[in-house]
Amino acid sequence: MLKIKVNSLKPGVTLGKDLFSYDSTLLLPKGTIITKEHLDSFRVRNIDDVFIMESKAIVKSGKPFEDVYSDSLDVVRSFMVEAKLGKTLDFNEISDITGLLLEQVFEANDLFRQMRLMKEKDDYLFTHSVNVALLCILMGRWLKCDRETLKELGQAGLLHDIGKIFIEDNILNKPDKLTDIEFEEVKKHTLQGYNLLSQYEWISTSVANAALMHHERADGSGYPMGTKGYSKNLCVSVVAVADVYDAVTSDRTYSSKRSPYTAAEILWQESFGKLNPKISKLFYDKIANFYIGNEVILSNDEKGIVIYVDPSQPTRPIVMVGEKFYNLATDRSITIIEVID
Ligand SMILES: [Fe+2]
């Protein structure tokens, strides 16, 4: 348990001790998930610090997330443009940026929220590459991977879609549904990425395979080869899950971004026969629990707070709206369409 300055706190942390006002009135019991509204009320009441349960509840000092994210975008943009022009990929550039992203994953306690705030900063291909890299490192951390594996996962995320630089812009950024012929072109990014990456000795086979295989699905419905069965390669499985999550939660030329709970629901569905179930479950469980205490907008236009996640149905939490409770596990007609940061 830590005593933390209110100004350093982010919503979503858990109160470690009962909180009393100066006249000894109980304000909040121990175990309360702190929301943005709680933080505002602390400031109004001149409460400077509170005890919280988590040891990593604050972002440590160092380079701000936004700066690292922008630097990463610059590097990704430049090496993708250079690769398109036939120039050599620079090991140091990729390695340095992977190291910085790794640092952010270890320092930021609310990575999902920070990433959401960074969307629309640049072309989708570049933001998607950085986001998938961050999510891959984060999953590797949850899986307790060693540092070398975390770096490899970061590189796999950063480079998985590099083959898209060879696709014509009018197809890549087409606002409408692709024709069959256009989709066949898009599918080629997997093999083109693999061919590019496998030229480099310093890029591991796992990273190149992640570029090749991240759209394969265990039931054989994926591409480019329609390979059946789960990949034994960690980079492939992790990139596939991170790729789906970021694609669903991002604005695309042909679709608007959807909520993290929608993404979690899709990962839950795809964990039956398509994506590696162990990796998908780890991810949707974490997302569902991350947003406990968060304000959300429901499909019936009501605004509420996620208050409980049933471990057996993590993507369908209980949401409190005023004095009403919606159990989304039983009330299937209602969904969470937006989380409010
Ligand atoms: Fe892809």
mmCIF file of C-alpha atoms and ligand atoms in Angstrom:
data_model
loop_
_atom_site.group_PDB
_atom_site.id
_atom_site.type_symbol
_atom_site.label_atom_id
_atom_site.label_comp_id
_atom_site.label_asym_id
_atom_site.label_seq_id
_atom_site.Cartn_x
_atom_site.Cartn_y
_atom_site.Cartn_z
ATOM 1 C CA MET A 1 0.000 0.000 0.000
ATOM 2 C CA LEU A 2 1.247 3.487 -0.832
ATOM 3 C CA LYS A 3 0.392 7.027 0.220
ATOM 4 C CA ILE A 4 0.064 8.915 -3.056
ATOM 5 C CA LYS A 5 -0.454 12.579 -3.899
ATOM 6 C CA VAL A 6 -3.917 13.075 -5.386
ATOM 7 C CA ASN A 7 -2.403 15.050 -8.275
ATOM 8 C CA SER A 8 -0.364 11.976 -9.277
ATOM 9 C CA LEU A 9 -3.314 9.585 -9.223
ATOM 10 C CA LYS A 10 -5.177 8.226 -12.214
ATOM 11 C CA PRO A 11 -8.757 6.850 -12.128
ATOM 12 C CA GLY A 12 -9.045 3.083 -11.699
ATOM 13 C CA VAL A 13 -6.797 2.596 -8.647
ATOM 14 C CA THR A 14 -8.166 1.036 -5.446
ATOM 15 C CA LEU A 15 -8.398 2.877 -2.142
ATOM 16 C CA GLY A 16 -6.203 1.117 0.432
ATOM 17 C CA LYS A 17 -7.691 2.634 3.629
ATOM 18 C CA ASP A 18 -11.032 4.134 4.658
ATOM 19 C CA LEU A 19 -11.009 7.815 3.754
ATOM 20 C CA PHE A 20 -12.350 10.296 6.319
ATOM 21 C CA SER A 21 -13.031 14.015 6.074
ATOM 22 C CA TYR A 22 -11.481 16.454 8.550
ATOM 23 C CA ASP A 23 -14.586 16.122 10.770
ATOM 24 C CA SER A 24 -14.165 12.272 10.807
ATOM 25 C CA THR A 25 -17.061 11.560 8.451
ATOM 26 C CA LEU A 26 -16.431 8.442 6.363
ATOM 27 C CA LEU A 27 -16.116 9.668 2.776
ATOM 28 C CA LEU A 28 -15.143 6.457 0.994
ATOM 29 C CA PRO A 29 -14.575 2.926 2.306
ATOM 30 C CA LYS A 30 -11.401 0.947 1.694
ATOM 31 C CA GLY A 31 -11.611 -0.998 -1.585
ATOM 32 C CA THR A 32 -13.413 1.774 -3.522
ATOM 33 C CA ILE A 33 -12.279 2.047 -7.141
ATOM 34 C CA ILE A 34 -11.298 5.675 -7.576
ATOM 35 C CA THR A 35 -13.029 7.448 -10.465
ATOM 36 C CA LYS A 36 -12.371 10.816 -12.094
ATOM 37 C CA GLU A 37 -15.295 12.231 -10.056
ATOM 38 C CA HIS A 38 -13.656 11.029 -6.821
ATOM 39 C CA LEU A 39 -10.409 12.755 -7.806
ATOM 40 C CA ASP A 40 -12.302 15.986 -8.539
ATOM 41 C CA SER A 41 -14.025 15.816 -5.146
ATOM 42 C CA PHE A 42 -10.679 15.218 -3.373
ATOM 43 C CA ARG A 43 -9.380 18.430 -4.900
ATOM 44 C CA VAL A 44 -12.518 20.366 -3.906
ATOM 45 C CA ARG A 45 -12.176 19.059 -0.328
ATOM 46 C CA ASN A 46 -8.429 19.858 -0.247
ATOM 47 C CA ILE A 47 -7.487 16.208 0.283
ATOM 48 C CA ASP A 48 -3.868 16.121 -0.829
ATOM 49 C CA ASP A 49 -3.029 12.422 -0.560
ATOM 50 C CA VAL A 50 -4.706 9.048 -0.099
ATOM 51 C CA PHE A 51 -3.626 5.464 0.497
ATOM 52 C CA ILE A 52 -3.980 3.205 -2.522
ATOM 53 C CA MET A 53 -3.485 -0.538 -2.841
ATOM 54 C CA GLU A 54 -1.492 -0.792 -6.053
ATOM 55 C CA SER A 55 2.246 -0.273 -5.988
ATOM 56 C CA LYS A 56 2.291 0.972 -9.597
ATOM 57 C CA ALA A 57 -0.581 3.409 -9.423
ATOM 58 C CA ILE A 58 1.278 6.395 -10.726
ATOM 59 C CA VAL A 59 3.298 7.060 -13.798
ATOM 60 C CA LYS A 60 6.921 7.269 -12.775
ATOM 61 C CA SER A 61 9.013 10.220 -13.722
ATOM 62 C CA GLY A 62 10.803 10.098 -17.068
ATOM 63 C CA LYS A 63 9.870 10.961 -20.588
ATOM 64 C CA PRO A 64 6.108 11.582 -20.882
ATOM 65 C CA PHE A 65 4.119 8.949 -22.730
ATOM 66 C CA GLU A 66 2.960 11.449 -25.343
ATOM 67 C CA ASP A 67 6.555 12.350 -26.269
ATOM 68 C CA VAL A 68 7.674 8.733 -26.556
ATOM 69 C CA TYR A 69 4.590 7.955 -28.616
ATOM 70 C CA SER A 70 5.252 10.870 -31.003
ATOM 71 C CA ASP A 71 8.943 9.920 -31.316
ATOM 72 C CA SER A 72 7.916 6.346 -32.073
ATOM 73 C CA LEU A 73 5.529 7.525 -34.777
ATOM 74 C CA ASP A 74 8.316 9.600 -36.371
ATOM 75 C CA VAL A 75 10.665 6.622 -36.404
ATOM 76 C CA VAL A 76 8.027 4.197 -37.722
ATOM 77 C CA ARG A 77 7.036 6.642 -40.464
ATOM 78 C CA SER A 78 10.639 7.226 -41.524
ATOM 79 C CA PHE A 79 11.703 3.570 -41.597
ATOM 80 C CA MET A 80 8.567 2.522 -43.462
ATOM 81 C CA VAL A 81 9.060 5.246 -46.078
ATOM 82 C CA GLU A 82 12.739 4.283 -46.406
ATOM 83 C CA ALA A 83 11.862 0.598 -46.727
ATOM 84 C CA LYS A 84 9.441 1.519 -49.504
ATOM 85 C CA LEU A 85 12.266 3.334 -51.288
ATOM 86 C CA GLY A 86 14.408 0.194 -51.021
ATOM 87 C CA LYS A 87 16.686 1.542 -48.292
ATOM 88 C CA THR A 88 18.094 -0.672 -45.561
ATOM 89 C CA LEU A 89 16.229 -0.966 -42.244
ATOM 90 C CA ASP A 90 18.374 0.434 -39.458
ATOM 91 C CA PHE A 91 18.810 -1.939 -36.514
ATOM 92 C CA ASN A 92 19.583 0.917 -34.112
ATOM 93 C CA GLU A 93 16.411 2.831 -34.970
ATOM 94 C CA ILE A 94 14.169 -0.190 -34.416
ATOM 95 C CA SER A 95 16.058 -1.305 -31.337
ATOM 96 C CA ASP A 96 16.026 2.162 -29.717
ATOM 97 C CA ILE A 97 12.336 2.681 -30.260
ATOM 98 C CA THR A 98 11.491 -0.805 -28.990
ATOM 99 C CA GLY A 99 13.513 -0.013 -25.866
ATOM 100 C CA LEU A 100 11.595 3.231 -25.302
ATOM 101 C CA LEU A 101 8.230 1.517 -25.765
ATOM 102 C CA LEU A 102 9.314 -1.205 -23.335
ATOM 103 C CA GLU A 103 10.107 1.456 -20.767
ATOM 104 C CA GLN A 104 6.657 3.015 -21.201
ATOM 105 C CA VAL A 105 4.909 -0.316 -20.695
ATOM 106 C CA PHE A 106 6.792 -0.736 -17.413
ATOM 107 C CA GLU A 107 6.139 2.816 -16.252
ATOM 108 C CA ALA A 108 2.553 3.584 -17.291
ATOM 109 C CA ASN A 109 -0.224 2.082 -15.207
ATOM 110 C CA ASP A 110 -3.015 3.147 -17.545
ATOM 111 C CA LEU A 111 -1.589 2.317 -20.920
ATOM 112 C CA PHE A 112 -4.982 1.523 -22.474
ATOM 113 C CA ARG A 113 -6.293 4.958 -21.582
ATOM 114 C CA GLN A 114 -3.172 6.760 -22.749
ATOM 115 C CA MET A 115 -3.171 4.903 -26.036
ATOM 116 C CA ARG A 116 -6.802 5.834 -26.603
ATOM 117 C CA LEU A 117 -5.885 9.497 -26.202
ATOM 118 C CA MET A 118 -3.162 9.158 -28.829
ATOM 119 C CA LYS A 119 -5.416 7.831 -31.589
ATOM 120 C CA GLU A 120 -5.816 9.911 -34.747
ATOM 121 C CA LYS A 121 -2.334 11.340 -34.313
ATOM 122 C CA ASP A 122 -1.112 10.042 -37.626
ATOM 123 C CA ASP A 123 -1.854 7.661 -40.491
ATOM 124 C CA TYR A 124 -3.450 4.442 -39.310
ATOM 125 C CA LEU A 125 -0.548 2.257 -40.474
ATOM 126 C CA PHE A 126 1.903 4.118 -38.231
ATOM 127 C CA THR A 127 -0.294 4.488 -35.133
ATOM 128 C CA HIS A 128 -1.426 0.874 -35.511
ATOM 129 C CA SER A 129 2.195 -0.323 -35.621
ATOM 130 C CA VAL A 130 3.104 1.590 -32.461
ATOM 131 C CA ASN A 131 -0.091 0.520 -30.666
ATOM 132 C CA VAL A 132 0.350 -3.141 -31.528
ATOM 133 C CA ALA A 133 3.972 -2.959 -30.366
ATOM 134 C CA LEU A 134 2.872 -1.520 -27.000
ATOM 135 C CA LEU A 135 0.123 -4.119 -26.602
ATOM 136 C CA CYS A 136 2.482 -6.975 -27.505
ATOM 137 C CA ILE A 137 5.006 -5.859 -24.892
ATOM 138 C CA LEU A 138 2.204 -5.466 -22.354
ATOM 139 C CA MET A 139 0.950 -9.003 -23.027
ATOM 140 C CA GLY A 140 4.503 -10.313 -22.791
ATOM 141 C CA ARG A 141 4.751 -8.633 -19.421
ATOM 142 C CA TRP A 142 1.540 -10.280 -18.230
ATOM 143 C CA LEU A 143 2.976 -13.592 -19.455
ATOM 144 C CA LYS A 144 6.118 -12.875 -17.386
ATOM 145 C CA CYS A 145 8.428 -13.038 -20.412
ATOM 146 C CA ASP A 146 12.088 -12.122 -20.009
ATOM 147 C CA ARG A 147 13.390 -8.813 -21.367
ATOM 148 C CA GLU A 148 14.763 -10.277 -24.607
ATOM 149 C CA THR A 149 11.386 -11.840 -25.406
ATOM 150 C CA LEU A 150 9.640 -8.552 -24.599
ATOM 151 C CA LYS A 151 11.908 -6.772 -27.087
ATOM 152 C CA GLU A 152 11.170 -9.409 -29.693
ATOM 153 C CA LEU A 153 7.428 -9.011 -29.091
ATOM 154 C CA GLY A 154 7.794 -5.225 -29.430
ATOM 155 C CA GLN A 155 9.638 -5.601 -32.743
ATOM 156 C CA ALA A 156 7.034 -8.080 -33.977
ATOM 157 C CA GLY A 157 4.291 -5.559 -33.190
ATOM 158 C CA LEU A 158 6.183 -2.665 -34.747
ATOM 159 C CA LEU A 159 6.951 -4.527 -37.978
ATOM 160 C CA HIS A 160 3.996 -6.914 -38.444
ATOM 161 C CA ASP A 161 2.263 -4.755 -41.076
ATOM 162 C CA ILE A 162 5.380 -3.377 -42.802
ATOM 163 C CA GLY A 163 4.329 -5.192 -45.994
ATOM 164 C CA LYS A 164 1.482 -2.674 -46.306
ATOM 165 C CA ILE A 165 3.932 -0.064 -47.580
ATOM 166 C CA PHE A 166 3.860 -1.961 -50.873
ATOM 167 C CA ILE A 167 0.071 -1.640 -51.226
ATOM 168 C CA GLU A 168 -1.239 1.257 -53.286
ATOM 169 C CA ASP A 169 -2.642 4.108 -51.186
ATOM 170 C CA ASN A 170 -5.983 4.101 -53.000
ATOM 171 C CA ILE A 171 -6.533 0.507 -51.810
ATOM 172 C CA LEU A 172 -4.981 0.914 -48.352
ATOM 173 C CA ASN A 173 -7.054 4.019 -47.568
ATOM 174 C CA LYS A 174 -10.182 3.167 -49.527
ATOM 175 C CA PRO A 175 -13.236 4.420 -47.587
ATOM 176 C CA ASP A 176 -15.539 1.706 -48.992
ATOM 177 C CA LYS A 177 -15.600 -2.059 -48.876
ATOM 178 C CA LEU A 178 -12.753 -3.564 -50.879
ATOM 179 C CA THR A 179 -13.489 -5.563 -54.013
ATOM 180 C CA ASP A 180 -12.313 -9.188 -54.046
ATOM 181 C CA ILE A 181 -9.373 -8.222 -56.239
ATOM 182 C CA GLU A 182 -8.397 -5.357 -53.916
ATOM 183 C CA PHE A 183 -8.631 -7.637 -50.882
ATOM 184 C CA GLU A 184 -6.322 -10.126 -52.585
ATOM 185 C CA GLU A 185 -3.833 -7.247 -52.918
ATOM 186 C CA VAL A 186 -4.146 -6.377 -49.220
ATOM 187 C CA LYS A 187 -3.571 -9.996 -48.237
ATOM 188 C CA LYS A 188 -0.168 -9.846 -49.903
ATOM 189 C CA HIS A 189 1.180 -7.555 -47.153
ATOM 190 C CA THR A 190 1.839 -10.633 -45.028
ATOM 191 C CA LEU A 191 4.155 -12.327 -47.509
ATOM 192 C CA GLN A 192 5.715 -9.048 -48.641
ATOM 193 C CA GLY A 193 6.455 -8.131 -45.025
ATOM 194 C CA TYR A 194 7.976 -11.550 -44.396
ATOM 195 C CA ASN A 195 10.136 -11.338 -47.520
ATOM 196 C CA LEU A 196 11.406 -7.918 -46.492
ATOM 197 C CA LEU A 197 12.103 -8.799 -42.855
ATOM 198 C CA SER A 198 13.732 -12.161 -43.527
ATOM 199 C CA GLN A 199 16.495 -10.406 -45.485
ATOM 200 C CA TYR A 200 17.890 -9.119 -42.203
ATOM 201 C CA GLU A 201 19.933 -11.333 -39.918
ATOM 202 C CA TRP A 202 19.209 -9.126 -36.916
ATOM 203 C CA ILE A 203 15.450 -9.647 -37.306
ATOM 204 C CA SER A 204 14.491 -12.939 -35.686
ATOM 205 C CA THR A 205 12.552 -15.673 -37.459
ATOM 206 C CA SER A 206 9.747 -15.170 -34.925
ATOM 207 C CA VAL A 207 9.393 -11.492 -35.861
ATOM 208 C CA ALA A 208 9.356 -12.296 -39.591
ATOM 209 C CA ASN A 209 6.857 -15.109 -38.958
ATOM 210 C CA ALA A 210 4.584 -12.701 -37.070
ATOM 211 C CA ALA A 211 4.429 -10.548 -40.228
ATOM 212 C CA LEU A 212 3.630 -13.629 -42.301
ATOM 213 C CA MET A 213 1.144 -15.359 -39.982
ATOM 214 C CA HIS A 214 -0.733 -12.710 -37.969
ATOM 215 C CA HIS A 215 -3.882 -13.109 -40.110
ATOM 216 C CA GLU A 216 -3.889 -16.927 -39.995
ATOM 217 C CA ARG A 217 -6.674 -18.483 -37.903
ATOM 218 C CA ALA A 218 -6.741 -21.917 -36.271
ATOM 219 C CA ASP A 219 -9.860 -22.987 -38.205
ATOM 220 C CA GLY A 220 -8.091 -22.333 -41.510
ATOM 221 C CA SER A 221 -10.155 -19.223 -42.319
ATOM 222 C CA GLY A 222 -7.182 -16.838 -42.266
ATOM 223 C CA TYR A 223 -4.571 -15.867 -44.833
ATOM 224 C CA PRO A 224 -2.172 -15.962 -46.671
ATOM 225 C CA MET A 225 -1.969 -19.757 -46.481
ATOM 226 C CA GLY A 226 -5.113 -20.753 -44.580
ATOM 227 C CA THR A 227 -2.942 -22.728 -42.152
ATOM 228 C CA LYS A 228 -4.989 -24.747 -39.642
ATOM 229 C CA GLY A 229 -4.098 -25.111 -35.955
ATOM 230 C CA TYR A 230 -2.630 -22.722 -33.410
ATOM 231 C CA SER A 231 0.839 -21.352 -34.042
ATOM 232 C CA LYS A 232 3.435 -22.397 -31.489
ATOM 233 C CA ASN A 233 5.191 -19.083 -32.054
ATOM 234 C CA LEU A 234 4.446 -16.635 -29.220
ATOM 235 C CA CYS A 235 5.027 -13.570 -31.441
ATOM 236 C CA VAL A 236 2.458 -14.800 -33.977
ATOM 237 C CA SER A 237 -0.240 -15.466 -31.345
ATOM 238 C CA VAL A 238 0.346 -12.240 -29.437
ATOM 239 C CA VAL A 239 0.468 -10.004 -32.532
ATOM 240 C CA ALA A 240 -2.756 -11.590 -33.855
ATOM 241 C CA VAL A 241 -4.645 -10.669 -30.660
ATOM 242 C CA ALA A 242 -3.141 -7.163 -30.366
ATOM 243 C CA ASP A 243 -3.877 -6.534 -34.058
ATOM 244 C CA VAL A 244 -7.583 -7.372 -33.635
ATOM 245 C CA TYR A 245 -7.903 -5.239 -30.490
ATOM 246 C CA ASP A 246 -6.284 -2.164 -32.017
ATOM 247 C CA ALA A 247 -8.147 -2.508 -35.322
ATOM 248 C CA VAL A 248 -11.537 -2.688 -33.561
ATOM 249 C CA THR A 249 -10.819 0.236 -31.225
ATOM 250 C CA SER A 250 -9.410 2.547 -33.932
ATOM 251 C CA ASP A 251 -11.122 4.747 -36.477
ATOM 252 C CA ARG A 252 -10.567 3.333 -39.938
ATOM 253 C CA THR A 253 -11.325 4.792 -43.339
ATOM 254 C CA TYR A 254 -14.312 2.433 -43.622
ATOM 255 C CA SER A 255 -15.495 2.093 -39.992
ATOM 256 C CA SER A 256 -15.630 4.042 -36.734
ATOM 257 C CA LYS A 257 -13.783 2.917 -33.653
ATOM 258 C CA ARG A 258 -15.663 0.680 -31.235
ATOM 259 C CA SER A 259 -15.370 0.360 -27.475
ATOM 260 C CA PRO A 260 -12.763 -1.777 -25.678
ATOM 261 C CA TYR A 261 -15.647 -3.969 -24.450
ATOM 262 C CA THR A 262 -16.733 -4.608 -28.055
ATOM 263 C CA ALA A 263 -13.130 -5.526 -28.856
ATOM 264 C CA ALA A 264 -13.019 -7.808 -25.801
ATOM 265 C CA GLU A 265 -16.263 -9.461 -26.935
ATOM 266 C CA ILE A 266 -14.786 -10.081 -30.404
ATOM 267 C CA LEU A 267 -11.631 -11.558 -28.862
ATOM 268 C CA TRP A 268 -13.832 -13.751 -26.674
ATOM 269 C CA GLN A 269 -15.738 -15.021 -29.746
ATOM 270 C CA GLU A 270 -12.533 -15.557 -31.729
ATOM 271 C CA SER A 271 -10.983 -17.521 -28.873
ATOM 272 C CA PHE A 272 -13.244 -20.382 -29.968
ATOM 273 C CA GLY A 273 -11.310 -21.860 -32.876
ATOM 274 C CA LYS A 274 -9.564 -18.829 -34.355
ATOM 275 C CA LEU A 275 -7.163 -17.022 -32.012
ATOM 276 C CA ASN A 276 -4.980 -18.689 -29.386
ATOM 277 C CA PRO A 277 -7.477 -19.021 -26.480
ATOM 278 C CA LYS A 278 -4.876 -18.614 -23.736
ATOM 279 C CA ILE A 279 -3.588 -15.327 -25.143
ATOM 280 C CA SER A 280 -7.067 -14.003 -26.061
ATOM 281 C CA LYS A 281 -8.478 -14.820 -22.624
ATOM 282 C CA LEU A 282 -5.580 -13.139 -20.882
ATOM 283 C CA PHE A 283 -6.209 -10.034 -22.943
ATOM 284 C CA TYR A 284 -10.000 -9.725 -22.680
ATOM 285 C CA ASP A 285 -9.872 -10.470 -18.941
ATOM 286 C CA LYS A 286 -7.374 -7.670 -18.409
ATOM 287 C CA ILE A 287 -9.310 -5.174 -20.543
ATOM 288 C CA ALA A 288 -12.590 -5.949 -18.803
ATOM 289 C CA ASN A 289 -11.023 -5.471 -15.379
ATOM 290 C CA PHE A 290 -9.063 -2.375 -16.368
ATOM 291 C CA TYR A 291 -12.261 -0.414 -16.936
ATOM 292 C CA ILE A 292 -13.872 -1.205 -13.572
ATOM 293 C CA GLY A 293 -14.773 2.159 -12.058
ATOM 294 C CA ASN A 294 -14.800 3.790 -15.482
ATOM 295 C CA GLU A 295 -17.704 5.769 -16.908
ATOM 296 C CA VAL A 296 -19.282 4.192 -19.956
ATOM 297 C CA ILE A 297 -22.085 4.921 -22.409
ATOM 298 C CA LEU A 298 -24.569 2.134 -23.020
ATOM 299 C CA SER A 299 -26.362 1.287 -26.258
ATOM 300 C CA ASN A 300 -29.607 2.632 -24.701
ATOM 301 C CA ASP A 301 -27.823 6.042 -24.436
ATOM 302 C CA GLU A 302 -27.583 5.906 -20.626
ATOM 303 C CA LYS A 303 -24.327 6.783 -18.904
ATOM 304 C CA GLY A 304 -23.109 4.573 -16.060
ATOM 305 C CA ILE A 305 -20.113 3.167 -14.213
ATOM 306 C CA VAL A 306 -18.709 -0.340 -14.562
ATOM 307 C CA ILE A 307 -18.837 -1.727 -11.039
ATOM 308 C CA TYR A 308 -18.326 -5.479 -11.294
ATOM 309 C CA VAL A 309 -16.871 -7.962 -13.754
ATOM 310 C CA ASP A 310 -17.967 -11.574 -13.412
ATOM 311 C CA PRO A 311 -14.865 -13.726 -14.144
ATOM 312 C CA SER A 312 -17.023 -16.207 -16.079
ATOM 313 C CA GLN A 313 -18.377 -13.455 -18.365
ATOM 314 C CA PRO A 314 -15.724 -10.731 -18.271
ATOM 315 C CA THR A 315 -16.884 -8.918 -21.377
ATOM 316 C CA ARG A 316 -20.425 -8.430 -19.958
ATOM 317 C CA PRO A 317 -20.006 -6.498 -16.669
ATOM 318 C CA ILE A 318 -22.526 -5.003 -14.252
ATOM 319 C CA VAL A 319 -23.039 -1.284 -14.891
ATOM 320 C CA MET A 320 -24.555 1.127 -12.381
ATOM 321 C CA VAL A 321 -26.724 3.922 -13.814
ATOM 322 C CA GLY A 322 -27.921 6.200 -11.030
ATOM 323 C CA GLU A 323 -29.656 3.797 -8.670
ATOM 324 C CA LYS A 324 -30.247 1.133 -11.335
ATOM 325 C CA PHE A 325 -27.997 -1.794 -12.134
ATOM 326 C CA TYR A 326 -27.681 -3.401 -15.549
ATOM 327 C CA ASN A 327 -26.222 -6.889 -15.588
ATOM 328 C CA LEU A 328 -25.017 -7.112 -19.188
ATOM 329 C CA ALA A 329 -24.407 -10.851 -18.764
ATOM 330 C CA THR A 330 -28.160 -11.435 -18.493
ATOM 331 C CA ASP A 331 -29.443 -8.352 -20.300
ATOM 332 C CA ARG A 332 -27.920 -9.181 -23.679
ATOM 333 C CA SER A 333 -29.829 -6.414 -25.481
ATOM 334 C CA ILE A 334 -27.577 -3.736 -23.945
ATOM 335 C CA THR A 335 -23.924 -3.238 -24.802
ATOM 336 C CA ILE A 336 -21.223 -0.762 -23.834
ATOM 337 C CA ILE A 337 -20.691 1.429 -26.871
ATOM 338 C CA GLU A 338 -18.122 3.803 -25.425
ATOM 339 C CA VAL A 339 -15.820 4.192 -22.445
ATOM 340 C CA ILE A 340 -15.239 7.756 -21.272
ATOM 341 C CA ASP A 341 -11.629 8.656 -20.564
HETATM 342 FE FE FE B 1 -1.921 -7.120 -41.079
#
